[in-house]
XYZ file of C-alpha atoms in Angstrom:
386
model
C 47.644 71.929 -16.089
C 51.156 73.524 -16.133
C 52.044 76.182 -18.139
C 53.895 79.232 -18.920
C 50.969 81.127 -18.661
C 48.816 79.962 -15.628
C 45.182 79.917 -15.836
C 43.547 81.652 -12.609
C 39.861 81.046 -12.296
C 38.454 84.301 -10.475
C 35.284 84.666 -9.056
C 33.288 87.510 -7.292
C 30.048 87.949 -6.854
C 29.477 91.443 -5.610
C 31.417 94.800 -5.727
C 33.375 94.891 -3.325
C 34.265 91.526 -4.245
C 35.163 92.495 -7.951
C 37.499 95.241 -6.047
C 39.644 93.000 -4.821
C 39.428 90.409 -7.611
C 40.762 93.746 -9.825
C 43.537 94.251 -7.681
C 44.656 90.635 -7.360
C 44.934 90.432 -11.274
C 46.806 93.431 -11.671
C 49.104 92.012 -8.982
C 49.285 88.647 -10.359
C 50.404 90.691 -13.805
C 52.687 92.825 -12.294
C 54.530 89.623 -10.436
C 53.934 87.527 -13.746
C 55.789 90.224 -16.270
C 51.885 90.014 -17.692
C 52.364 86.477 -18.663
C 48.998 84.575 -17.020
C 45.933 84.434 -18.097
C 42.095 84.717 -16.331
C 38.608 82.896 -16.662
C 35.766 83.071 -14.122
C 33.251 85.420 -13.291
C 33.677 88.936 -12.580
C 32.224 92.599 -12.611
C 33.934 96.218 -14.046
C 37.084 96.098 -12.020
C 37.890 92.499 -13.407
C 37.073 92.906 -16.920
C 39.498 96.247 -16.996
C 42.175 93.346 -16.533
C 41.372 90.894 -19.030
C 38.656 88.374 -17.623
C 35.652 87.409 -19.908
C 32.673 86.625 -17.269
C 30.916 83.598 -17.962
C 27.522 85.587 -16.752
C 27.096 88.612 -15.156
C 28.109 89.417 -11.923
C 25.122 91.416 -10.734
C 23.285 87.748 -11.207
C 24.929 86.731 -7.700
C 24.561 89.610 -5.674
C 21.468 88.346 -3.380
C 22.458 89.310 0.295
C 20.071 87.427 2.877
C 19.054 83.661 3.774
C 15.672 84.969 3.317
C 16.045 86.855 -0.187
C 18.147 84.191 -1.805
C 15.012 82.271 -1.751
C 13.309 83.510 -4.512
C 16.545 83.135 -7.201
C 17.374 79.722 -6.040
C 16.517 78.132 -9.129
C 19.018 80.805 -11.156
C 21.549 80.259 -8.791
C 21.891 76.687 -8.833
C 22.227 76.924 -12.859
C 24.915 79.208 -12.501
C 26.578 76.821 -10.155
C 26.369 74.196 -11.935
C 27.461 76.001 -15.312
C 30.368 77.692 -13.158
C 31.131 74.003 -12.344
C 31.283 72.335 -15.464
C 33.840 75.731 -16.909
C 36.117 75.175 -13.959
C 36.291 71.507 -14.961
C 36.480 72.341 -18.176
C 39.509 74.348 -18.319
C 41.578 72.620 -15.586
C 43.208 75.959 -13.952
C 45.983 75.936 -12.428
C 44.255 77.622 -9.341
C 40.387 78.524 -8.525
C 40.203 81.924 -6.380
C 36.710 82.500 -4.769
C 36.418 86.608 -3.620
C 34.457 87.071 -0.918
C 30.338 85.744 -1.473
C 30.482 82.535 0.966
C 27.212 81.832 0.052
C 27.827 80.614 -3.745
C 31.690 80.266 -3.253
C 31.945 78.291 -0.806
C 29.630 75.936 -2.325
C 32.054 76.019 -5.930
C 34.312 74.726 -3.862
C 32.518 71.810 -2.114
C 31.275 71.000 -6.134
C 35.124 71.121 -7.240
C 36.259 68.669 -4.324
C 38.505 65.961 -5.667
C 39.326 68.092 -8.896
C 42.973 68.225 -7.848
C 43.125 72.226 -8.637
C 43.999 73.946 -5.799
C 41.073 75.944 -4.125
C 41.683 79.093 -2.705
C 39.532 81.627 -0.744
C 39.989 85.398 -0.679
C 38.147 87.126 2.918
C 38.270 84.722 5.229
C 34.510 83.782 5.978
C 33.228 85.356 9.439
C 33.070 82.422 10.950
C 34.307 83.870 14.044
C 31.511 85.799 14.528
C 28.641 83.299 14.345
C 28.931 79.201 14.042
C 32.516 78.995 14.912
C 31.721 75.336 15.450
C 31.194 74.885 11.504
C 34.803 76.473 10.364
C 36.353 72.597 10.569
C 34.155 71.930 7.748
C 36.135 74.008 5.836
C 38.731 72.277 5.335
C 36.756 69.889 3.051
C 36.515 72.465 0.545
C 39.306 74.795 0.379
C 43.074 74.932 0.554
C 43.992 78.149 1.882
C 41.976 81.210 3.070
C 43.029 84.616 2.249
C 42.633 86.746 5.321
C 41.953 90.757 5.521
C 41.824 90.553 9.459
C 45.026 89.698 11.880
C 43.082 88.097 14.542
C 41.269 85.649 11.932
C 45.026 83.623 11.358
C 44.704 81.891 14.377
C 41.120 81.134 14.306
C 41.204 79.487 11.402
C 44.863 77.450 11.535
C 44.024 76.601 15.234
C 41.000 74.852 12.896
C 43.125 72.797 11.191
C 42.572 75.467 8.043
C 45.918 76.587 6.060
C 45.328 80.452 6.159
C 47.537 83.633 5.325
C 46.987 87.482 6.237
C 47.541 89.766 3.689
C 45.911 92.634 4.988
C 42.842 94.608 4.771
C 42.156 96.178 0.831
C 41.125 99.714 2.817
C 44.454 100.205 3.514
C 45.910 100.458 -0.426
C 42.512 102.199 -1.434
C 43.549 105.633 -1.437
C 40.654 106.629 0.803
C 43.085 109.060 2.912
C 44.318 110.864 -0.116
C 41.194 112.698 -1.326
C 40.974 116.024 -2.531
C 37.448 117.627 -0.392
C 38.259 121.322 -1.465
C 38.148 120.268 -5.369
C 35.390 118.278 -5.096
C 33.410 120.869 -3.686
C 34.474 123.464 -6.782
C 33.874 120.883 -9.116
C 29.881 120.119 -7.991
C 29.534 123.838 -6.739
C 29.151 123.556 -3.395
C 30.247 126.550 -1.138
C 32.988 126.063 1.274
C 30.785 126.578 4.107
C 27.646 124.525 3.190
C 26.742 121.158 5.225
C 27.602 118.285 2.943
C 26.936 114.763 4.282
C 27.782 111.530 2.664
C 25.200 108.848 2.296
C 26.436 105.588 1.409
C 23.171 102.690 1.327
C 25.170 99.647 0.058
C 26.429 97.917 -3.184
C 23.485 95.534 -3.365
C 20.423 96.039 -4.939
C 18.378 94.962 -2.214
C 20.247 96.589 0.457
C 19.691 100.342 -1.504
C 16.481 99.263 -1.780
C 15.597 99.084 2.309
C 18.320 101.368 3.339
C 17.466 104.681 1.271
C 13.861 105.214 1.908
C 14.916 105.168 5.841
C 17.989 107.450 5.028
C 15.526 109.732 3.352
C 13.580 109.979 6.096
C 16.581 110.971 8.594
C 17.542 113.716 5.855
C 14.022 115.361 6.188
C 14.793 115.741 9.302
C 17.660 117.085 9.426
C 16.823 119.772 6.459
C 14.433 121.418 8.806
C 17.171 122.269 11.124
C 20.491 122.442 9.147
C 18.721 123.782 5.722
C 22.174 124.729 3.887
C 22.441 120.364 3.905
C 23.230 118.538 0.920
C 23.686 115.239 0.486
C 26.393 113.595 -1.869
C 25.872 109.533 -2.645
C 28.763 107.304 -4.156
C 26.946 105.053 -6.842
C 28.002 101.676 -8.024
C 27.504 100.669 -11.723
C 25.182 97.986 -10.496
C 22.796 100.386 -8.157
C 23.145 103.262 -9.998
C 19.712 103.079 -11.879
C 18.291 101.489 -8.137
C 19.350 104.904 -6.522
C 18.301 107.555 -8.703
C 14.962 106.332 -8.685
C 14.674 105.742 -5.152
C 15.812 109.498 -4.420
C 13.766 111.484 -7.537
C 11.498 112.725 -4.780
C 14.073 113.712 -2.388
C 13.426 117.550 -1.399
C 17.094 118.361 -0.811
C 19.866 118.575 -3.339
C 22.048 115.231 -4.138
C 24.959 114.810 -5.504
C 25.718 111.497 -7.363
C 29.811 109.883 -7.723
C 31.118 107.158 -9.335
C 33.724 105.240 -7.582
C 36.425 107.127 -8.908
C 35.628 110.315 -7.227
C 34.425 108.596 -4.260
C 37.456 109.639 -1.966
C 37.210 112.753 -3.130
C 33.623 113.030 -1.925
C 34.769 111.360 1.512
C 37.180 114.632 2.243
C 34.635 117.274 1.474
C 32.133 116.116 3.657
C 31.503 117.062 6.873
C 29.850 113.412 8.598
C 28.381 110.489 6.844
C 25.540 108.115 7.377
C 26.344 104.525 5.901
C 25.279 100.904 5.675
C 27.754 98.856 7.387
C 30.477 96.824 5.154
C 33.978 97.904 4.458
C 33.028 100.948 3.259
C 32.751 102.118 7.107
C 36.549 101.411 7.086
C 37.374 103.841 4.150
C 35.124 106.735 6.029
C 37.214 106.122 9.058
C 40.546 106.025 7.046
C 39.321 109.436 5.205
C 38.274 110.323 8.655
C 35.046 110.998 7.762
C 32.763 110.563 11.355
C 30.061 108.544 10.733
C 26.908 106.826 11.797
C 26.542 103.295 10.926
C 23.021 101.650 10.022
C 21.917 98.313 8.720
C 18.536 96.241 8.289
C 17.677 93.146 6.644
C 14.545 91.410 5.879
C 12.708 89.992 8.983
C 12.776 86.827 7.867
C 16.274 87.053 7.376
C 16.996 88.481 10.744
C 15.135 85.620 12.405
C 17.009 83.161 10.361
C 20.026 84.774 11.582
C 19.097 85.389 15.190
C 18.486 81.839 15.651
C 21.973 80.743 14.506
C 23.197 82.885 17.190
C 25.794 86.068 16.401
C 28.899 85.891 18.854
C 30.428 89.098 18.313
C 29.080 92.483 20.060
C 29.820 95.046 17.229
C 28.293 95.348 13.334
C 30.698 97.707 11.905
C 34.209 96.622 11.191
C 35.412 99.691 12.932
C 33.957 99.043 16.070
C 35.380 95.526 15.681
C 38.879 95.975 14.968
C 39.307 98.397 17.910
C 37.399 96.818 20.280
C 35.091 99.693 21.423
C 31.830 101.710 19.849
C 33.718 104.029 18.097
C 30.941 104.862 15.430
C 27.014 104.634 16.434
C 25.772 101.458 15.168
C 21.832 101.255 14.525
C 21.128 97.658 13.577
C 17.612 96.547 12.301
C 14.492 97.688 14.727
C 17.353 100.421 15.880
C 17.781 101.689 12.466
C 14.977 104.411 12.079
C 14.698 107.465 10.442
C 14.562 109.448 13.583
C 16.965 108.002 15.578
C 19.802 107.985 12.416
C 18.893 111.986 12.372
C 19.025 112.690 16.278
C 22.667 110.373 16.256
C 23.971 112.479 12.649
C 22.213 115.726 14.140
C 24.905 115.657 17.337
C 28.185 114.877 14.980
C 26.840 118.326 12.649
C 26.828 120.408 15.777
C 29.384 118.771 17.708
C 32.959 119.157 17.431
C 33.493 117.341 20.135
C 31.908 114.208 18.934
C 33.473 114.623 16.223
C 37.112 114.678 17.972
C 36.056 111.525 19.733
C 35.449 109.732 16.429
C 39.006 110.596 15.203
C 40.755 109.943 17.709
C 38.870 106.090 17.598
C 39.790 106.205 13.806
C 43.572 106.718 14.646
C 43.603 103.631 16.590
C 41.908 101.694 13.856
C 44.756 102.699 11.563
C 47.323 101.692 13.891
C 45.262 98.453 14.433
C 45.230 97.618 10.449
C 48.531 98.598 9.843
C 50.569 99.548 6.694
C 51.170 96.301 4.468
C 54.112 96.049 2.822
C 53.862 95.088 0.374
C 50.115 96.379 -0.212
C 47.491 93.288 0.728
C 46.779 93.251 -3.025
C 50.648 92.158 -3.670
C 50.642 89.809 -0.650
C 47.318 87.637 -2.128
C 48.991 87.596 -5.697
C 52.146 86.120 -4.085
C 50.243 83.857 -1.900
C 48.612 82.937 -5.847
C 52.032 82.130 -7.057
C 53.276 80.083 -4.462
C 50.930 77.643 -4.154
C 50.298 77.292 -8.142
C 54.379 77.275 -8.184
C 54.207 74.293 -5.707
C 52.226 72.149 -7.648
């Protein structure tokens, strides 16, 4: 349908996602003068623009081919009920954020609709089943892409794709204020403080803390002035207080509004890989970089074969181990402590990381416009071309 007010469907299914679907709306408004209007499904950062979910968001954040088992049966209603709204309302555009696993399969549903199907983060194709990407161009128009090198994968594919940059770079991690943090949760100027990030997803807090815990006994029997500060999502919040109640060391909790702010007053982190490792290295925070699934789910996985040598996107983008990665039967309690142990003491170390984060920022670039303003236009064009 064509109107003066286009309909965007949105849909995210995770925070990070929701991020980005935020900042896409409140691009497509800015371009628009306000005038178009959103349906889909959506957490916080979408609903602050205007967008009504259908369901809750938190209802598709499984990560895992092993631990989407179990909510199959939800999943496929809320397919299905996604489906039938979509067809519904005839938008002028469907934009999937992010979550392959239940976007991508919207968009083989909605094939022959006639509304044009748009994806937002390229999938990783790139880094395992390259073979499969062709098959993408069954079920979407255009991909969305936060990575330079992924334009060529995909178009050499046969797969209509623009770059628009990575959302780290417009997130304000660089600009936050570490000395007014510290006043504001009353920690001294001098006192260890080490960020500990375990994920957005329920079940990734839930097998990433308890082994974060354990490296942060550790270390509080040799740095004992440590404190930990953790960056909560709305979603995990609850997950993450309980998980730490017994924690013997002090904890700070954030929202995500003070999260930069808790970047720049800490001296090292310890995080689960996803794009939050690229914020830490654009706040220049040195890190170490963990990540586990189920076993199941690694099996699954290892099977399919992964054709890429790094985890973290850091690592990636420059081409080198810049962070310490510590990926499943790697990521133990002791081993994250010894690896976060040499960064505390270390200056050196800690130089080395830097200087790898300055390359990374010269890698990703500056955007202008910002990647949010290059997806909105990307939006227009191809609803204005219909």
């Amino acid at each position: 349908m064509s109107t003066a007010e286009p309909l965007i469907f949105v849909v995210s299914g995770e925070t990070s996602g929701d991020i980005l679907s935020g900042r896409l709306m409140a691009a497509l408004k800015r371009k628009t003068g306000d005038k178009v209007r959103f349906a889909g499904v959506g957490g916080p950062m979408s609903e602050g623009q205007g967008l009504q979910s259908l369901f809750p968001m938190r209802e598709l954040s499984v990560m895992g081919l092993a631990e989407v088992l179990p909510h199959l049966p939800r999943l496929v209603r809320r397919l299905n009920q996604t489906t039938e709204a979509v067809r519904r309302l005839k938008p002028d555009a469907v934009v999937t954020v992010d979550a392959p696993g239940f976007c991508l399969r919207l968009a083989h549903h909605l094939r022959g609709s006639g509304i044009p199907l748009i994806h937002y983060v390229a999938p990783q194709m790139w880094a395992w089943r390259p073979g499969r990407a062709r098959k993408l161009t069954k079920r979407v128009d255009h991909l969305m892409a936060l990575l330079p090198f992924e334009v060529p994968f995909f178009t050499e594919r046969g797969i209509a794709c623009t770059y628009v940059g990575h959302p780290a770079v417009e997130s304000g991690a660089a600009k936050g204020d570490g000395p007014a943090f510290r006043v504001r949760h009353g920690v001294p100027a001098d006192a260890l403080l080490l960020c500990v990030v375990p994920g957005s997803r329920a079940g990734e807090v839930r097998r990433m803390l308890p082994v974060f815990g354990e490296a942060l006994s550790r270390l509080k029997a040799t740095h004992p002035d440590l404190q930990a500060v953790i960056p909560v999502v709305e979603a995990t919040a609850e997950t993450v207080r309980e998980l730490t109640r017994a924690w013997s060391f002090p904890v700070i909790f954030t929202d995500t509004a003070e999260r930069f702010d808790a970047f720049a007053a800490c001296d090292a982190a310890l995080a689960t890989s996803g794009t939050v490792t690229l914020e830490l290295a654009l706040a220049k925070v040195p890190m170490v970089v963990a990540y586990r699934v189920s076993p199941a789910t690694a099996f699954l996985v290892r099977r399919m074969g992964v054709n890429v040598e790094h985890a973290s996107l850091a690592n990636l983008l420059v081409g080198r181990e810049v962070v310490p990665e510590f990926i499943q039967e790697a990521c133990t309690g002791p081993a994250l402590a010894e690896a976060v142990d040499l960064l505390l003491r270390s200056e050196e170390a800690r130089e080395a990381q830097r200087q790898g984060f300055r390359e990374l920022a010269d890698v990703l670039g500056e955007p202008i416009p910002p990647p949010s303003e290059r997806a909105a236009q990307v939006v227009l064009d191809i609803v204005n071309a219909r």
